[in-house]
Every structure is written in C-alpha cells, then in structure tokens.
PDB file of C-alpha atoms in Angstrom:
ATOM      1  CA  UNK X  94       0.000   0.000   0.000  1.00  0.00           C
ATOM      2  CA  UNK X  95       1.203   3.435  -0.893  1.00  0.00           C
ATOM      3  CA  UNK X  96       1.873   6.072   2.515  1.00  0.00           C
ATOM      4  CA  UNK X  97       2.790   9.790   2.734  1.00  0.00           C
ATOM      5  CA  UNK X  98       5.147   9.797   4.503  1.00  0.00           C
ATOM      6  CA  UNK X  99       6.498  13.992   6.278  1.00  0.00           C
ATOM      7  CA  UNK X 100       9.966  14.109   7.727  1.00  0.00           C
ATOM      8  CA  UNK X 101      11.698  16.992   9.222  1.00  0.00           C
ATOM      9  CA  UNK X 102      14.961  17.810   7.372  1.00  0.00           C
ATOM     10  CA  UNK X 103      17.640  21.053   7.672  1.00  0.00           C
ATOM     11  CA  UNK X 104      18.740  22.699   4.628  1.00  0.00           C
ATOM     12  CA  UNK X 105      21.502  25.091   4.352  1.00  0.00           C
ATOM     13  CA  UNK X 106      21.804  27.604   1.489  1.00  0.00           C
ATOM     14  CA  UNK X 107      23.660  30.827   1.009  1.00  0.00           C
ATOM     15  CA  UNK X 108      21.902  34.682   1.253  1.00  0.00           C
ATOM     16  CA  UNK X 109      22.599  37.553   0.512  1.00  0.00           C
ATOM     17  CA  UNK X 110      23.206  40.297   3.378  1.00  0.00           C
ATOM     18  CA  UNK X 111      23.612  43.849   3.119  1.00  0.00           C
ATOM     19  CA  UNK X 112      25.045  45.655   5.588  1.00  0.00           C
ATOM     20  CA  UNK X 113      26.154  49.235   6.232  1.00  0.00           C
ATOM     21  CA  UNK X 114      30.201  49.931   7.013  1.00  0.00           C
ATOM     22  CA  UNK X 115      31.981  53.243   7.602  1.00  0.00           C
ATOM     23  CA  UNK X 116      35.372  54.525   6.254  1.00  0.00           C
ATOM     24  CA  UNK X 117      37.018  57.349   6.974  1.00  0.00           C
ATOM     25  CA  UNK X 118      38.188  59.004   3.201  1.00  0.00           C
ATOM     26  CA  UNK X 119      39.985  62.122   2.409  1.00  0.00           C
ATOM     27  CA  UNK X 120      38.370  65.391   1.587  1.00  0.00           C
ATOM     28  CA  UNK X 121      39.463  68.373  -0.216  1.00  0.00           C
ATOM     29  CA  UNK X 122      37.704  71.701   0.141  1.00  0.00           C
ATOM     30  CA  UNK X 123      38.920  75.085  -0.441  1.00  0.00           C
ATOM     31  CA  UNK X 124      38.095  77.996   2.097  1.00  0.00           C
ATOM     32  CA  UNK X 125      38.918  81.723   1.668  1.00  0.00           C
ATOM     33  CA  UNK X 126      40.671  83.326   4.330  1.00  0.00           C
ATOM     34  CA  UNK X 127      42.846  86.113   2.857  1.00  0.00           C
ATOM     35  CA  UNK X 128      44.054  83.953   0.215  1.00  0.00           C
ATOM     36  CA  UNK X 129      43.179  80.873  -0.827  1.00  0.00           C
ATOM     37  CA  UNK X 130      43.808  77.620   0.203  1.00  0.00           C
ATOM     38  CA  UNK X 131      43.089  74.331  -0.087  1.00  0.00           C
ATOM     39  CA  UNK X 132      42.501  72.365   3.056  1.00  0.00           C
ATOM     40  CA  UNK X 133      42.366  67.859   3.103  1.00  0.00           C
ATOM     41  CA  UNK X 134      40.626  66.262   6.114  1.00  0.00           C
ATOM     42  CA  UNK X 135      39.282  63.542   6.303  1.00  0.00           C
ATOM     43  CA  UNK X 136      35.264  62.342   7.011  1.00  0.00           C
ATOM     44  CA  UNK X 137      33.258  59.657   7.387  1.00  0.00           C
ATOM     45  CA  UNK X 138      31.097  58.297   4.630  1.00  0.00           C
ATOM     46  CA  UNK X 139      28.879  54.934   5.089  1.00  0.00           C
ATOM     47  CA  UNK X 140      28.224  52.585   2.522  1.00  0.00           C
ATOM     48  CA  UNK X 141      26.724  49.497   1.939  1.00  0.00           C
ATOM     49  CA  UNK X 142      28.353  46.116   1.318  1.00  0.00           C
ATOM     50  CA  UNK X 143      26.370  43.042   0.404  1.00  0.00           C
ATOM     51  CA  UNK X 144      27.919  39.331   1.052  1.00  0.00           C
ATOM     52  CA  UNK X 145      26.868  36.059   1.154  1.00  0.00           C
ATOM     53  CA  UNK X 146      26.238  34.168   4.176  1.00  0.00           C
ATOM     54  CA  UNK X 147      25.358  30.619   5.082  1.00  0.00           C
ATOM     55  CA  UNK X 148      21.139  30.291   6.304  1.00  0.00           C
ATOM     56  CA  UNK X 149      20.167  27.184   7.778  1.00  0.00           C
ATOM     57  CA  UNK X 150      16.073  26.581   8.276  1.00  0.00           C
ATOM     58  CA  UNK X 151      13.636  23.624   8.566  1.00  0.00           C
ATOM     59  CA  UNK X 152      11.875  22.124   6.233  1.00  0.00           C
ATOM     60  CA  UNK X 153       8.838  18.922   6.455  1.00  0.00           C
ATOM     61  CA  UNK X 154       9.663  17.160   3.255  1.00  0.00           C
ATOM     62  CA  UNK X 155       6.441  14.659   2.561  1.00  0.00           C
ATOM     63  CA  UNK X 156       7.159  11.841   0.101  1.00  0.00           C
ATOM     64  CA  UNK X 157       5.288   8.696  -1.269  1.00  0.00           C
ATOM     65  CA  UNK X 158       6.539   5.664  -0.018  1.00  0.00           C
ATOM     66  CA  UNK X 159       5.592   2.182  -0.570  1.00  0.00           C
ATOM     67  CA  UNK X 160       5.457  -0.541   2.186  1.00  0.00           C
ATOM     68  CA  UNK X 161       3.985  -4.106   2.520  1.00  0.00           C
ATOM     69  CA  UNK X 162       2.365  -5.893   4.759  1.00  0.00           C
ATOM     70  CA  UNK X 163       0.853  -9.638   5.599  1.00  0.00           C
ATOM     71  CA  UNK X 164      -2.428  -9.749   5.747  1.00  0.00           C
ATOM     72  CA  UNK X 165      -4.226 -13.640   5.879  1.00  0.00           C
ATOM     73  CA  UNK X 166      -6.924 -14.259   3.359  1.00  0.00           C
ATOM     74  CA  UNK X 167      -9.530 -16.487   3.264  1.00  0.00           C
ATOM     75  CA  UNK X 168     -10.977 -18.104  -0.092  1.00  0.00           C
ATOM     76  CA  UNK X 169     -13.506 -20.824  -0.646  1.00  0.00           C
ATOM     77  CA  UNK X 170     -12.543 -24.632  -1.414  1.00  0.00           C
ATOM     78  CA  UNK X 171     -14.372 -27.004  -2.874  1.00  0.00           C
ATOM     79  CA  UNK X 172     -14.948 -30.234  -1.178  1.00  0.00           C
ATOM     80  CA  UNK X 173     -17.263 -33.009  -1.866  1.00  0.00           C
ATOM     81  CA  UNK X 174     -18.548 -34.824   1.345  1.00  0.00           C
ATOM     82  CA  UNK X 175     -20.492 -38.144   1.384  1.00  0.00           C
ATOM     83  CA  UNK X 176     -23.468 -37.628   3.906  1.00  0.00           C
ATOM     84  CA  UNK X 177     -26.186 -40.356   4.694  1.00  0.00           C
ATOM     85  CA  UNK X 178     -29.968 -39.265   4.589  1.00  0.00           C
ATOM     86  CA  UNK X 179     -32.777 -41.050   6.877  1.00  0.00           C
ATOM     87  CA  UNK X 180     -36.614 -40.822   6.330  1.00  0.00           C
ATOM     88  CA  UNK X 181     -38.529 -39.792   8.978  1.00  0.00           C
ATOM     89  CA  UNK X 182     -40.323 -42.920  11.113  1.00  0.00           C
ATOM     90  CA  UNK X 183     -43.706 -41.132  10.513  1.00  0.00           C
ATOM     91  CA  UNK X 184     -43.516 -41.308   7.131  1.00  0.00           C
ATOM     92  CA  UNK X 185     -46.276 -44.021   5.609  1.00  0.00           C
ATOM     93  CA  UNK X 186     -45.344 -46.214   2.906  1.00  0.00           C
ATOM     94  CA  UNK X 187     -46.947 -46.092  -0.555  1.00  0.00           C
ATOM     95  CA  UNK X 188     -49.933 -48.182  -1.218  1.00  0.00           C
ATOM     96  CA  UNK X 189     -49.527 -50.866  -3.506  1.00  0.00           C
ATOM     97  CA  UNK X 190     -52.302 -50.483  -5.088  1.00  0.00           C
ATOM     98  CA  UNK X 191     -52.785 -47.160  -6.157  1.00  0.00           C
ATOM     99  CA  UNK X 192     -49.073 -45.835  -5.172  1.00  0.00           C
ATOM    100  CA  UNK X 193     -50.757 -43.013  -2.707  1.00  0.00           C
ATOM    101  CA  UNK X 194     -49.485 -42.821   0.699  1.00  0.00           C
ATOM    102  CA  UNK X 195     -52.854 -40.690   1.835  1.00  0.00           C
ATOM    103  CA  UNK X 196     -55.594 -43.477   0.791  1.00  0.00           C
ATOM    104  CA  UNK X 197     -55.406 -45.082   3.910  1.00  0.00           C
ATOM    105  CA  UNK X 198     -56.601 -48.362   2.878  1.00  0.00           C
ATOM    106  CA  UNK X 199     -53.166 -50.320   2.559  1.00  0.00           C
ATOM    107  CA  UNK X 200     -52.348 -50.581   6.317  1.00  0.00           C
TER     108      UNK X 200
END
C-alpha cells in the first residue's frame, strides 16, 4: 500500500546580506581666508556592502513511499462430502395399489 510519509529535514543555502560599514576618506575643500587655500581632512562616509552568508532553516519534506504488509486471506474450497440421509419414522409407505401414501386403505 502506498503512505505519505512527512519528515523533518535542515537545509543550508547561502543569502545575501547587506550591511552598512563606515570609512574614513579624504576630503578636499577650499576655504577663503585672505588667500586661498586648499585644506584635506578627512570624514566619514557609510556605505553598503552586500555578502553572502550561510542560512540554515527547517523544512517537512512529505514523500510517497511504498510498504507491505501480511495480511491472511480467506478463499472458498471445494470439497465433496459423502453424507447419509434417513426418512422420517412417521412417514407411511406407498400403497400398492394405487401408489398413494394418503388413501389409507393399505395398512
């Protein structure tokens, strides 16, 4: 007989993450203060970085599965059995005469 049969099993597979990291990069401005200059310092600038990263979940994973099993069965056999049959002791006889066993006049 065929069975569904639902199992737990863990998968792993690998997402995508982004995330948001900060660096400190130079900057060049120029101010006016007199003269002219030109000034570097430096700031902080986020960005974001996307990598991949191992994800591990649950799953129920249902499949068909076939199994057996004994059962006993019963089937019908012919058999011929020899069985004797006995009249009844009431039972009259035939006449002889006219072969009725209601007439009554053979007794």
């Amino acid at each position: 007989y065929c069975v569904t049969v639902c199992k737990p099993e863990e998968r792993t597979c690998t997402v995508k993450v982004a995330r948001q990291v900060t660096e400190e990069v130079p900057y060049t401005y120029c101010v006016t203060v007199c003269k002219p200059e030109e000034r570097t310092c430096t700031v902080k600038v986020a960005r974001q970085v996307t990598e991949e990263v191992p994800y591990t979940y649950c799953v129920t994973v249902c499949k068909p599965e076939e199994r057996e099993v004994q059962v006993q069965v019963c089937r019908m056999v012919e058999k011929t059995v020899t069985q004797q049959v006995y009249r009844p002791a009431c039972a009259a006889p035939a006449c002889d005469s006219c072969g009725s066993s209601s007439c009554g006049g053979c007794h």
